[in-house]
CSV table of C-alpha atoms and ligand atoms in Angstrom, one decimal:
chain,number,residue,atom,x,y,z
A,1244,UNK,CA,-21.4,-14.1,26.8
A,1245,UNK,CA,-23.3,-16.4,23.8
A,1246,UNK,CA,-22.5,-16.0,19.9
A,1247,UNK,CA,-21.5,-17.7,17.0
A,1248,UNK,CA,-18.0,-18.3,15.0
A,1249,UNK,CA,-17.8,-16.1,12.0
A,1250,UNK,CA,-18.0,-17.7,8.8
A,1251,UNK,CA,-14.6,-18.8,7.2
A,1252,UNK,CA,-15.1,-15.8,4.4
A,1253,UNK,CA,-15.9,-13.2,6.7
A,1254,UNK,CA,-12.7,-14.1,8.6
A,1255,UNK,CA,-11.0,-14.0,5.4
A,1256,UNK,CA,-12.3,-10.8,4.6
A,1257,UNK,CA,-10.9,-9.3,7.3
A,1258,UNK,CA,-8.0,-11.1,6.9
A,1259,UNK,CA,-7.9,-9.8,3.1
A,1260,UNK,CA,-9.4,-5.6,4.0
A,1261,UNK,CA,-7.2,-4.9,6.8
A,1262,UNK,CA,-4.8,-1.9,7.3
A,1263,UNK,CA,-2.1,-3.6,8.8
A,1264,UNK,CA,0.3,-6.6,6.5
A,1265,UNK,CA,-0.8,-9.7,6.9
A,1266,UNK,CA,1.6,-12.0,5.4
A,1267,UNK,CA,2.2,-15.5,5.0
A,1268,UNK,CA,5.3,-17.7,3.9
A,1269,UNK,CA,5.1,-21.0,3.2
A,1270,UNK,CA,8.2,-23.3,4.5
A,1271,UNK,CA,10.3,-22.0,1.7
A,1272,UNK,CA,10.1,-18.0,2.5
A,1273,UNK,CA,7.5,-18.1,-0.4
A,1274,UNK,CA,4.8,-15.4,0.1
A,1275,UNK,CA,1.8,-16.9,-0.3
A,1276,UNK,CA,-1.3,-14.4,1.2
A,1277,UNK,CA,-0.9,-10.8,0.7
A,1278,UNK,CA,-3.5,-7.9,1.8
A,1279,UNK,CA,-5.1,-5.6,0.9
A,1280,UNK,CA,-2.3,-3.7,4.1
A,1281,UNK,CA,0.8,-5.2,2.3
A,1282,UNK,CA,-0.4,-3.4,-1.0
A,1283,UNK,CA,-0.6,-0.1,0.5
A,1284,UNK,CA,2.5,-0.4,3.0
A,1285,UNK,CA,5.2,-2.2,0.5
A,1286,UNK,CA,3.8,-1.0,-2.8
A,1287,UNK,CA,3.1,-4.5,-4.5
A,1288,UNK,CA,0.4,-5.7,-5.6
A,1289,UNK,CA,-0.3,-9.1,-4.9
A,1290,UNK,CA,0.1,-10.4,-8.3
A,1291,UNK,CA,3.8,-8.7,-7.9
A,1292,UNK,CA,4.3,-10.2,-4.5
A,1293,UNK,CA,2.4,-14.0,-4.6
A,1294,UNK,CA,5.3,-16.3,-5.1
A,1295,UNK,CA,8.1,-14.3,-4.6
A,1296,UNK,CA,10.6,-14.6,-1.8
A,1297,UNK,CA,10.2,-12.6,1.3
A,1298,UNK,CA,13.4,-11.0,0.3
A,1299,UNK,CA,11.1,-8.8,-1.7
A,1300,UNK,CA,10.3,-6.8,1.4
A,1301,UNK,CA,13.8,-7.1,3.2
A,1302,UNK,CA,16.5,-4.9,3.0
A,1303,UNK,CA,19.7,-6.6,2.0
A,1304,UNK,CA,21.6,-5.7,4.6
A,1305,UNK,CA,19.2,-8.2,6.8
A,1306,UNK,CA,19.2,-11.3,4.9
A,1307,UNK,CA,21.4,-13.0,5.9
A,1308,UNK,CA,20.0,-13.3,9.8
A,1309,UNK,CA,16.5,-13.4,8.9
A,1310,UNK,CA,17.4,-17.0,6.7
A,1311,UNK,CA,19.7,-18.6,9.2
A,1312,UNK,CA,16.6,-17.5,12.2
A,1313,UNK,CA,14.3,-18.5,9.5
A,1314,UNK,CA,16.1,-21.9,9.1
A,1315,UNK,CA,16.7,-22.4,12.4
A,1316,UNK,CA,12.9,-22.3,13.3
A,1317,UNK,CA,11.9,-24.3,10.6
A,1318,UNK,CA,14.4,-27.3,11.9
A,1319,UNK,CA,13.4,-26.4,15.7
A,1320,UNK,CA,9.5,-26.2,15.8
A,1321,UNK,CA,10.5,-23.1,18.0
A,1322,UNK,CA,11.1,-20.1,17.5
A,1323,UNK,CA,12.4,-17.0,20.0
A,1324,UNK,CA,10.0,-14.2,19.0
A,1325,UNK,CA,7.4,-13.8,21.4
A,1326,UNK,CA,4.5,-11.5,22.1
A,1327,UNK,CA,6.5,-8.3,22.4
A,1328,UNK,CA,6.5,-6.8,18.7
A,1329,UNK,CA,9.5,-6.6,16.7
A,1330,UNK,CA,10.9,-3.3,15.0
A,1331,UNK,CA,12.6,-4.3,11.6
A,1332,UNK,CA,13.3,-2.0,8.8
A,1333,UNK,CA,11.3,-2.7,5.6
A,1334,UNK,CA,12.1,-2.1,1.7
A,1335,UNK,CA,9.1,-0.7,-0.6
A,1336,UNK,CA,8.2,-1.2,-4.3
A,1337,UNK,CA,9.9,1.9,-5.0
A,1338,UNK,CA,13.4,1.5,-2.6
A,1339,UNK,CA,12.1,3.6,0.2
A,1340,UNK,CA,12.5,2.2,3.2
A,1341,UNK,CA,9.7,1.8,6.2
A,1342,UNK,CA,9.6,1.3,9.9
A,1343,UNK,CA,7.6,-2.1,10.6
A,1344,UNK,CA,6.8,-3.9,14.0
A,1345,UNK,CA,5.4,-7.0,14.3
A,1346,UNK,CA,4.4,-10.3,15.3
A,1347,UNK,CA,4.7,-13.7,13.7
A,1348,UNK,CA,2.1,-16.7,13.9
A,1349,UNK,CA,3.7,-20.1,12.9
A,1350,UNK,CA,0.9,-22.6,11.7
A,1351,UNK,CA,2.1,-26.3,12.1
A,1352,UNK,CA,0.4,-29.6,10.9
A,1353,UNK,CA,-0.9,-32.3,13.3
A,1354,UNK,CA,2.8,-33.6,13.6
A,1355,UNK,CA,4.0,-30.2,14.4
A,1356,UNK,CA,6.0,-29.4,11.7
A,1357,UNK,CA,5.7,-25.7,10.3
A,1358,UNK,CA,4.2,-25.3,7.3
A,1359,UNK,CA,4.3,-21.7,7.4
A,1360,UNK,CA,4.7,-18.2,8.9
A,1361,UNK,CA,2.1,-15.0,8.7
A,1362,UNK,CA,3.2,-12.0,10.1
A,1363,UNK,CA,1.1,-8.8,11.1
A,1364,UNK,CA,3.5,-5.6,10.2
A,1365,UNK,CA,2.2,-2.2,11.0
A,1366,UNK,CA,4.1,1.1,9.4
A,1367,UNK,CA,5.5,3.1,12.2
A,1368,UNK,CA,7.7,5.3,10.4
A,1369,UNK,CA,5.9,8.2,11.6
A,1370,UNK,CA,6.4,7.6,15.5
A,1371,UNK,CA,9.7,6.1,14.4
A,1372,UNK,CA,11.0,9.3,13.2
A,1373,UNK,CA,9.5,11.8,15.7
A,1374,UNK,CA,10.6,10.0,18.6
A,1375,UNK,CA,13.9,10.0,16.6
A,1376,UNK,CA,13.5,13.8,16.5
A,1377,UNK,CA,12.8,14.2,19.9
A,1378,UNK,CA,15.8,12.3,21.2
A,1379,UNK,CA,17.7,14.9,18.5
A,1380,UNK,CA,16.2,17.2,21.0
A,1381,UNK,CA,16.5,15.9,24.1
A,1382,UNK,CA,20.6,15.4,23.5
A,1383,UNK,CA,20.6,18.9,22.2
A,1384,UNK,CA,19.0,20.5,24.7
A,1385,UNK,CA,21.1,18.9,28.0
A,1386,UNK,CA,24.1,19.7,25.9
A,1387,UNK,CA,23.3,23.4,26.5
A,1388,UNK,CA,22.2,22.4,30.2
A,1389,UNK,CA,25.5,21.1,30.5
A,1390,UNK,CA,27.2,23.6,28.4
A,1391,UNK,CA,25.7,26.9,30.8
B,2049,HEM,C1,10.9,-7.2,6.6
B,2049,HEM,C2,11.9,-6.7,6.8
B,2049,HEM,C3,12.4,-8.2,8.2
B,2049,HEM,C4,13.9,-8.4,8.4
B,2049,HEM,C5,14.9,-6.7,8.2
B,2049,HEM,C6,14.0,-9.2,9.1
B,2049,HEM,C7,14.9,-9.1,9.8
B,2049,HEM,C8,15.1,-10.7,10.5
B,2049,HEM,C9,16.1,-10.1,11.7
B,2049,HEM,C10,18.0,-9.6,11.0
B,2049,HEM,C11,16.9,-12.2,11.8
B,2049,HEM,C12,17.3,-12.4,13.1
B,2049,HEM,C13,16.7,-12.5,14.1
B,2049,HEM,C14,18.1,-12.9,15.1
B,2049,HEM,O1,18.9,-13.7,15.0
B,2049,HEM,O2,18.5,-12.1,16.8
B,2049,HEM,C15,15.1,-12.2,11.8
B,2049,HEM,C16,14.7,-14.1,11.9
B,2049,HEM,C17,13.4,-14.2,11.3
B,2049,HEM,N1,12.3,-13.7,10.8
B,2049,HEM,FE1,12.7,-12.3,10.4
B,2049,HEM,N2,13.2,-10.2,9.0
B,2049,HEM,C18,11.8,-9.4,8.2
B,2049,HEM,C19,10.8,-9.8,7.7
B,2049,HEM,C20,9.9,-11.3,8.5
B,2049,HEM,C21,8.8,-11.5,8.0
B,2049,HEM,C22,8.1,-11.1,6.9
B,2049,HEM,C23,8.9,-12.8,8.8
B,2049,HEM,C24,7.5,-14.1,8.7
B,2049,HEM,C25,7.0,-13.9,7.5
B,2049,HEM,C26,9.9,-13.3,9.3
B,2049,HEM,C27,10.6,-14.5,10.1
B,2049,HEM,C28,11.5,-14.6,10.3
B,2049,HEM,C29,12.0,-15.5,11.6
B,2049,HEM,C30,11.0,-16.9,11.5
B,2049,HEM,C31,12.8,-15.5,12.2
B,2049,HEM,C32,13.7,-16.4,13.4
B,2049,HEM,C33,12.9,-16.6,14.7
B,2049,HEM,C34,13.9,-16.7,15.7
B,2049,HEM,O3,15.1,-17.1,15.4
B,2049,HEM,O4,13.4,-17.1,16.5
B,2049,HEM,N3,10.8,-12.2,9.1
B,2049,HEM,N4,14.4,-11.5,10.7
């Protein structure tokens, strides 16, 4: 295989246009990158999201746990989040919920200090609802069987 590395501009266009949400937050948890996918999933324009805290998309009841984990990762440089995608609920501009799966990437400087964290997030609401409906149906059928 021979090939040339893509230019930084091409790589930036891929990130900017892709349908998954690509979000980057600096050490303080302030949003510094908000791509087209993030805009369509969450309904906030880049103008609205850039400079805001990640709280913009985190439902209130998860914020404390999120920031406790965040601080621990900033202090230690290590995350417990591995290769498996994480499932969380997010909140949209109109207040509705979205089921998300995401992975994170830590960006570190030459000394190993974390500069910020990037997240690639996918809207899995449709699959989440289908699974919930299927589970409900299985429970109903099991109840019918055990009752017969
Ligand atoms: C949008 C909805 C989100 C929710 C509901 C959420 C929720 C949470 C929760 C509950 C924890 C604690 C997990 C635990 O201690 O076991 C956590 C940790 C964490 N979250 Fe979030 N989060 C969200 C988005 C994000 C985003 C966008 C990023 C990165 C840009 C992020 C980065 C982290 C990090 C680095 C930790 C600590 C991981 C560790 O302990 O190794 N989160 N979050």
